[in-house]
XYZ file of N, CA, C and O in Angstrom:
612
model
N 97.480 86.801 86.627
C 96.409 87.001 87.570
C 96.005 88.469 87.529
O 96.848 89.351 87.620
N 94.735 88.725 87.377
C 94.188 90.076 87.436
C 93.435 90.239 88.751
O 92.636 89.380 89.131
N 93.710 91.339 89.430
C 93.016 91.674 90.665
C 92.295 92.984 90.400
O 92.920 94.005 90.144
N 90.986 92.929 90.458
C 90.190 94.110 90.130
C 89.818 94.875 91.390
O 89.292 94.312 92.353
N 90.106 96.174 91.366
C 89.667 97.064 92.431
C 88.241 97.474 92.101
O 87.975 98.004 91.019
N 87.335 97.202 93.016
C 85.929 97.570 92.834
C 85.598 98.637 93.872
O 85.290 98.306 95.023
N 85.703 99.896 93.486
C 85.473 100.984 94.440
C 84.163 100.834 95.191
O 83.139 100.443 94.619
N 84.222 101.107 96.480
C 83.069 101.031 97.388
C 82.550 99.610 97.561
O 81.547 99.396 98.237
N 83.204 98.620 96.958
C 82.779 97.217 97.052
C 83.882 96.358 97.645
O 83.656 95.571 98.554
N 85.113 96.478 97.112
C 86.213 95.669 97.605
C 87.298 95.494 96.564
O 87.407 96.275 95.611
N 88.077 94.441 96.743
C 89.189 94.135 95.848
C 89.154 92.647 95.539
O 89.151 91.822 96.467
N 89.120 92.325 94.244
C 89.068 90.910 93.864
C 87.914 90.228 94.578
O 86.801 90.750 94.617
N 88.190 89.071 95.205
C 87.118 88.340 95.887
C 86.778 88.882 97.275
O 85.852 88.400 97.918
N 87.510 89.873 97.735
C 87.306 90.406 99.083
C 86.335 91.581 99.036
O 86.608 92.599 98.398
N 85.201 91.423 99.720
C 84.141 92.426 99.709
C 84.110 93.153 101.041
O 84.116 92.511 102.099
N 84.065 94.484 100.988
C 83.927 95.266 102.204
C 82.677 94.804 102.944
O 81.639 94.559 102.328
N 82.808 94.650 104.250
C 81.690 94.185 105.061
C 81.691 92.693 105.331
O 80.972 92.231 106.214
N 82.485 91.916 104.560
C 82.508 90.472 104.799
C 83.137 90.189 106.159
O 83.944 90.967 106.659
N 82.751 89.071 106.757
C 83.265 88.709 108.075
C 84.683 88.146 107.969
O 85.146 87.786 106.878
N 85.334 88.055 109.112
C 86.672 87.458 109.174
C 86.610 86.029 108.644
O 87.468 85.603 107.858
N 85.591 85.280 109.035
C 85.450 83.889 108.607
C 85.272 83.793 107.088
O 85.843 82.919 106.444
N 84.469 84.688 106.518
C 84.282 84.700 105.061
C 85.597 85.021 104.351
O 85.918 84.403 103.337
N 86.342 85.976 104.881
C 87.622 86.346 104.265
C 88.590 85.171 104.322
O 89.248 84.851 103.323
N 88.687 84.514 105.480
C 89.572 83.351 105.602
C 89.134 82.239 104.644
O 89.964 81.584 104.026
N 87.833 82.025 104.532
C 87.319 81.014 103.616
C 87.674 81.337 102.172
O 88.030 80.447 101.384
N 87.594 82.608 101.806
C 87.946 83.045 100.451
C 89.419 82.785 100.178
O 89.783 82.326 99.095
N 90.278 83.075 101.150
C 91.717 82.825 100.993
C 91.961 81.339 100.754
O 92.674 80.953 99.824
N 91.353 80.495 101.567
C 91.549 79.050 101.424
C 90.968 78.528 100.117
O 91.582 77.715 99.435
N 89.783 78.986 99.769
C 89.102 78.531 98.554
C 89.885 78.874 97.300
O 90.037 78.052 96.403
N 90.381 80.090 97.223
C 91.091 80.548 96.020
C 92.519 80.023 95.945
O 93.040 79.806 94.859
N 93.178 79.887 97.086
C 94.534 79.346 97.111
C 95.587 80.212 96.435
O 96.670 79.724 96.126
N 95.302 81.479 96.185
C 96.256 82.350 95.502
C 97.224 83.020 96.458
O 98.319 83.398 96.074
N 96.797 83.197 97.704
C 97.603 83.912 98.673
C 97.912 83.027 99.871
O 97.134 82.163 100.241
N 99.036 83.314 100.470
C 99.440 82.643 101.705
C 99.222 83.640 102.833
O 99.570 84.817 102.724
N 98.626 83.163 103.924
C 98.439 84.023 105.081
C 99.767 84.166 105.795
O 100.388 83.190 106.177
N 100.206 85.409 105.949
C 101.477 85.693 106.603
C 101.265 85.935 108.089
O 102.022 85.452 108.916
N 100.234 86.702 108.427
C 99.974 87.030 109.823
C 98.491 87.222 110.047
O 97.793 87.778 109.210
N 98.047 86.742 111.210
C 96.652 86.918 111.580
C 96.459 86.441 113.007
O 97.021 85.436 113.413
N 95.663 87.182 113.767
C 95.280 86.763 115.108
C 93.974 85.983 115.011
O 93.311 85.985 113.973
N 93.599 85.346 116.117
C 92.329 84.619 116.147
C 91.160 85.572 115.883
O 90.220 85.245 115.168
N 91.195 86.756 116.484
C 90.190 87.797 116.256
C 90.938 89.006 115.707
O 91.256 89.947 116.435
N 91.248 88.985 114.411
C 92.207 89.956 113.876
C 91.652 91.350 113.631
O 90.484 91.531 113.328
N 92.565 92.300 113.763
C 92.321 93.635 113.249
C 92.767 93.658 111.798
O 92.272 94.414 110.988
N 93.733 92.759 111.486
C 94.252 92.647 110.122
C 94.618 91.199 109.819
O 95.002 90.450 110.703
N 94.516 90.862 108.548
C 95.062 89.609 108.028
C 96.000 90.018 106.897
O 95.594 90.713 105.968
N 97.257 89.618 107.007
C 98.257 89.943 105.994
C 98.464 88.733 105.094
O 98.702 87.627 105.573
N 98.372 88.980 103.775
C 98.489 87.922 102.777
C 99.631 88.247 101.825
O 99.958 89.419 101.618
N 100.203 87.215 101.216
C 101.199 87.445 100.180
C 100.967 86.472 99.031
O 100.485 85.362 99.232
N 101.288 86.931 97.848
C 101.288 86.096 96.662
C 102.758 85.787 96.405
O 103.518 86.658 95.986
N 103.167 84.553 96.711
C 104.587 84.214 96.700
C 105.268 84.430 95.353
O 106.394 84.911 95.303
N 104.608 84.082 94.262
C 105.248 84.177 92.943
C 105.603 85.611 92.562
O 106.616 85.857 91.907
N 104.794 86.576 92.983
C 105.030 87.979 92.600
C 105.523 88.835 93.762
O 106.006 89.930 93.551
N 105.329 88.325 94.967
C 105.608 89.083 96.196
C 104.702 90.307 96.325
O 105.091 91.327 96.865
N 103.475 90.181 95.829
C 102.430 91.176 96.051
C 101.878 90.928 97.452
O 101.655 89.782 97.833
N 101.674 91.993 98.220
C 101.114 91.861 99.563
C 99.731 92.491 99.618
O 99.475 93.521 98.988
N 98.864 91.856 100.390
C 97.503 92.333 100.603
C 97.259 92.335 102.104
O 97.547 91.347 102.777
N 96.733 93.437 102.615
C 96.380 93.509 104.029
C 94.881 93.769 104.108
O 94.383 94.758 103.577
N 94.182 92.844 104.767
C 92.746 92.969 104.979
C 92.543 93.577 106.363
O 92.994 93.007 107.359
N 91.896 94.734 106.431
C 91.655 95.394 107.711
C 90.220 95.207 108.156
O 89.291 95.330 107.359
N 90.051 94.900 109.433
C 88.718 94.628 109.981
C 88.381 95.607 111.099
O 89.227 95.951 111.914
N 87.123 96.043 111.115
C 86.589 96.859 112.185
C 85.343 96.155 112.699
O 84.437 95.865 111.908
N 85.339 95.828 113.983
C 84.218 95.116 114.608
C 83.879 93.839 113.846
O 82.713 93.506 113.639
N 84.909 93.128 113.380
C 84.719 91.834 112.732
C 84.315 91.877 111.266
O 84.090 90.832 110.660
N 84.227 93.064 110.681
C 83.832 93.191 109.270
C 84.965 93.839 108.482
O 85.612 94.778 108.970
N 85.173 93.375 107.255
C 86.218 93.934 106.402
C 85.905 95.398 106.115
O 84.860 95.721 105.551
N 86.818 96.288 106.527
C 86.589 97.727 106.363
C 87.558 98.360 105.370
O 87.292 99.455 104.883
N 88.689 97.685 105.095
C 89.625 98.226 104.120
C 90.531 97.121 103.597
O 90.733 96.106 104.249
N 91.036 97.359 102.391
C 91.985 96.447 101.757
C 93.152 97.292 101.266
O 92.947 98.277 100.556
N 94.355 96.890 101.676
C 95.564 97.570 101.225
C 96.322 96.637 100.291
O 96.467 95.450 100.584
N 96.796 97.171 99.188
C 97.597 96.413 98.230
C 98.969 97.061 98.132
O 99.065 98.281 97.951
N 100.008 96.247 98.242
C 101.376 96.728 98.120
C 101.974 96.110 96.867
O 101.959 94.876 96.699
N 102.520 96.932 95.999
C 103.023 96.529 94.688
C 103.945 95.315 94.790
O 104.749 95.206 95.688
N 103.818 94.460 93.811
C 104.650 93.258 93.703
C 106.122 93.645 93.634
O 106.476 94.733 93.192
N 106.991 92.735 94.048
C 108.438 92.964 94.001
C 109.066 92.346 92.759
O 110.156 92.718 92.371
N 108.385 91.393 92.132
C 108.888 90.734 90.931
C 108.329 91.486 89.726
O 107.149 91.372 89.393
N 109.200 92.275 89.069
C 108.741 93.183 88.010
C 108.089 92.470 86.822
O 107.180 93.011 86.213
N 108.537 91.284 86.477
C 107.948 90.599 85.326
C 106.831 89.633 85.731
O 106.417 88.784 84.957
N 106.316 89.798 86.937
C 105.241 88.935 87.422
C 104.001 89.088 86.555
O 103.711 90.165 86.037
N 103.271 87.998 86.414
C 102.036 87.992 85.642
C 100.876 88.402 86.553
O 99.964 87.628 86.812
N 100.949 89.636 87.053
C 99.944 90.165 87.970
C 99.576 91.572 87.508
O 100.451 92.365 87.203
N 98.271 91.823 87.455
C 97.799 93.175 87.166
C 96.775 93.545 88.228
O 95.899 92.753 88.553
N 96.912 94.745 88.760
C 95.928 95.300 89.680
C 95.205 96.384 88.899
O 95.820 97.365 88.477
N 93.922 96.181 88.673
C 93.154 97.030 87.755
C 92.151 97.918 88.474
O 91.420 97.452 89.355
N 92.117 99.175 88.090
C 91.118 100.130 88.539
C 90.496 100.731 87.285
O 91.197 101.361 86.488
N 89.227 100.494 87.093
C 88.515 100.975 85.900
C 89.241 100.501 84.633
O 89.364 101.232 83.655
N 89.763 99.271 84.685
C 90.447 98.669 83.544
C 91.884 99.105 83.353
O 92.557 98.636 82.442
N 92.384 99.990 84.204
C 93.754 100.503 84.086
C 94.673 99.795 85.083
O 94.307 99.596 86.238
N 95.870 99.466 84.641
C 96.849 98.765 85.472
C 97.503 99.761 86.428
O 98.370 100.548 86.041
N 97.106 99.728 87.680
C 97.528 100.705 88.673
C 99.034 100.666 88.940
O 99.663 101.708 89.104
N 99.612 99.480 89.004
C 101.016 99.356 89.388
C 101.988 99.360 88.210
O 103.192 99.359 88.415
N 101.490 99.359 86.976
C 102.392 99.400 85.819
C 102.237 100.664 84.968
O 103.103 100.976 84.175
N 101.143 101.374 85.139
C 100.949 102.626 84.411
C 101.643 103.726 85.211
O 101.401 103.853 86.417
N 102.500 104.521 84.580
C 103.126 105.619 85.320
C 102.056 106.443 86.047
O 100.988 106.726 85.484
N 102.327 106.805 87.286
C 101.308 107.439 88.127
C 100.705 108.697 87.497
O 99.492 108.896 87.574
N 101.522 109.535 86.871
C 100.980 110.742 86.239
C 100.026 110.395 85.106
O 98.982 111.022 84.934
N 100.368 109.390 84.323
C 99.523 108.949 83.207
C 98.232 108.338 83.744
O 97.137 108.585 83.218
N 98.342 107.547 84.803
C 97.162 106.913 85.398
C 96.166 107.974 85.859
O 94.966 107.861 85.578
N 96.644 109.007 86.542
C 95.739 110.062 86.998
C 95.075 110.770 85.829
O 93.876 111.082 85.879
N 95.816 111.021 84.757
C 95.237 111.640 83.569
C 94.142 110.759 82.977
O 93.069 111.245 82.607
N 94.422 109.452 82.878
C 93.439 108.527 82.295
C 92.195 108.415 83.177
O 91.074 108.340 82.672
N 92.384 108.394 84.491
C 91.232 108.355 85.393
C 90.413 109.641 85.282
O 89.180 109.592 85.270
N 91.084 110.784 85.160
C 90.383 112.065 84.990
C 89.587 112.080 83.683
O 88.450 112.561 83.648
N 90.178 111.532 82.618
C 89.472 111.442 81.333
C 88.214 110.599 81.446
O 87.258 110.792 80.694
N 88.196 109.665 82.387
C 87.029 108.799 82.587
C 86.045 109.405 83.578
O 85.102 108.750 84.002
N 86.300 110.646 83.978
C 85.363 111.356 84.839
C 85.626 111.252 86.324
O 84.819 111.731 87.128
N 86.726 110.659 86.719
C 87.040 110.534 88.138
C 87.825 111.756 88.609
O 88.722 112.222 87.924
N 87.452 112.261 89.760
C 88.180 113.384 90.322
C 89.155 112.877 91.374
O 88.884 111.886 92.055
N 90.283 113.541 91.480
C 91.264 113.156 92.479
C 91.784 114.390 93.180
O 91.719 115.500 92.658
N 92.239 114.151 94.396
C 92.800 115.219 95.208
C 94.248 114.881 95.504
O 94.536 113.838 96.079
N 95.150 115.762 95.101
C 96.561 115.599 95.433
C 96.816 116.332 96.743
O 96.121 117.284 97.064
N 97.817 115.867 97.491
C 98.169 116.577 98.710
C 99.660 116.473 98.958
O 100.377 115.794 98.239
N 100.113 117.137 99.980
C 101.535 117.149 100.315
C 101.971 115.935 101.114
O 103.129 115.833 101.500
N 101.066 115.020 101.393
C 101.394 113.831 102.177
C 101.783 112.649 101.291
O 101.856 111.519 101.752
N 101.998 112.894 100.010
C 102.476 111.897 99.044
C 101.428 110.854 98.678
O 101.766 109.741 98.302
N 100.144 111.203 98.790
C 99.133 110.290 98.269
C 98.089 111.071 97.493
O 97.914 112.261 97.686
N 97.426 110.362 96.592
C 96.351 110.932 95.789
C 95.068 110.194 96.144
O 95.036 108.965 96.142
N 94.036 110.943 96.460
C 92.753 110.353 96.842
C 91.753 110.498 95.711
O 91.723 111.514 95.021
N 90.964 109.465 95.524
C 89.824 109.481 94.613
C 88.589 109.372 95.522
O 88.093 108.268 95.769
N 88.141 110.504 96.084
C 87.130 110.457 97.146
C 85.831 109.769 96.773
O 85.268 109.032 97.584
N 85.335 109.978 95.557
C 84.052 109.353 95.196
C 84.189 107.843 95.046
O 83.204 107.119 95.127
N 85.413 107.358 94.869
C 85.660 105.921 94.753
C 86.117 105.298 96.067
O 86.235 104.078 96.165
N 86.405 106.130 97.071
C 86.944 105.671 98.361
C 88.255 104.909 98.155
O 88.491 103.855 98.731
N 89.130 105.483 97.315
C 90.412 104.865 96.971
C 91.534 105.877 97.181
O 91.377 107.050 96.856
N 92.645 105.397 97.723
C 93.860 106.198 97.850
C 94.966 105.488 97.093
O 95.122 104.265 97.194
N 95.728 106.253 96.326
C 96.888 105.755 95.587
C 98.116 106.471 96.137
O 98.059 107.666 96.407
N 99.220 105.733 96.280
C 100.389 106.363 96.873
C 101.680 105.745 96.379
O 101.717 104.594 95.938
N 102.736 106.553 96.467
C 104.102 106.076 96.279
C 104.711 106.007 97.670
O 105.202 106.991 98.193
N 104.626 104.839 98.292
C 105.125 104.672 99.647
C 106.644 104.756 99.703
O 107.212 105.291 100.617
N 107.293 104.115 98.748
C 108.761 104.149 98.696
C 109.190 103.712 97.308
O 108.418 103.144 96.551
N 110.436 103.943 97.011
C 110.950 103.481 95.724
C 111.768 102.210 95.888
O 112.331 101.704 94.937
N 111.819 101.680 97.098
C 112.614 100.488 97.354
C 112.156 99.335 96.463
O 111.018 98.902 96.527
N 113.040 98.888 95.627
C 112.751 97.738 94.784
C 111.835 98.015 93.611
O 111.431 97.091 92.929
N 111.474 99.266 93.382
C 110.577 99.605 92.296
C 111.279 100.535 91.315
O 112.195 101.268 91.682
N 110.820 100.566 90.062
C 111.434 101.454 89.069
C 111.333 102.925 89.478
O 110.312 103.360 90.005
N 112.406 103.672 89.233
C 112.441 105.103 89.521
C 112.887 105.863 88.276
O 113.494 105.284 87.376
N 112.601 107.158 88.238
C 113.039 107.986 87.111
C 114.467 108.478 87.340
O 115.122 108.070 88.302
N 114.922 109.382 86.482
C 116.305 109.873 86.545
C 116.613 110.575 87.867
O 117.748 110.574 88.328
N 115.607 111.197 88.476
C 115.799 111.897 89.743
C 115.661 110.977 90.955
O 115.789 111.415 92.090
N 115.333 109.710 90.708
C 115.151 108.767 91.808
C 113.745 108.720 92.369
O 113.496 108.075 93.385
N 112.808 109.385 91.701
C 111.417 109.366 92.142
C 110.703 108.144 91.563
O 110.954 107.752 90.417
N 109.785 107.563 92.329
C 109.038 106.396 91.828
C 108.249 106.747 90.572
O 107.706 107.850 90.462
N 108.203 105.811 89.642
C 107.458 106.017 88.402
C 105.993 105.625 88.585
O 105.098 106.273 88.065
N 105.761 104.549 89.315
C 104.424 103.986 89.475
C 103.958 104.118 90.915
O 104.760 104.259 91.830
N 102.656 104.013 91.088
C 102.135 103.865 92.440
C 102.585 102.504 92.955
O 102.721 101.548 92.192
N 102.786 102.420 94.264
C 103.142 101.118 94.835
C 102.233 100.754 96.010
O 102.471 99.789 96.710
N 101.150 101.521 96.187
C 100.237 101.264 97.290
C 98.840 101.711 96.884
O 98.667 102.776 96.284
N 97.849 100.886 97.243
C 96.439 101.233 97.029
C 95.674 100.908 98.303
O 95.879 99.852 98.907
N 94.793 101.802 98.693
C 93.877 101.570 99.811
C 92.457 101.699 99.287
O 92.112 102.703 98.650
N 91.641 100.679 99.524
C 90.226 100.708 99.201
C 89.511 100.573 100.547
O 89.796 99.629 101.301
N 88.635 101.504 100.870
C 88.032 101.510 102.201
C 86.557 101.851 102.158
O 86.038 102.330 101.147
N 85.901 101.593 103.294
C 84.509 102.012 103.454
C 84.403 103.522 103.388
O 83.443 104.064 102.881
N 85.432 104.190 103.948
C 85.424 105.636 104.027
C 86.865 106.129 104.084
O 87.659 105.609 104.846
N 87.204 107.100 103.232
C 88.550 107.693 103.306
C 88.444 109.135 103.746
O 87.412 109.736 103.710
């Protein structure tokens, strides 16, 4: 399964600005994710892909999808790719990914809060934790394990 990050548009079938009802309909129609948590009038809908343990959180503001958060899969050999500009975000080492994005003309801002922002794309990439994910010799995460796509970062 490939999930494409579409900056300023959305992630996969989820489009920024879509209503809660449209998002729920997309989940049911596609059948790829199981709804883990959601209120009747949600601020968030939490989804999971059981085979890979990839998590997706759909955030809503005033009933419209305003952000999508992706949390890296827990099953390392899962047949799942999360793509940004054709690059595999969760399998490409984070330093290499930033270099490749820069080569494609994307600018990023690093900060001391452990995330990298791509402001013109309204995307944030982060190493939230190394729990259950590959780490280097020093114990630092090798790959990003979190992506935020939003209306505004």
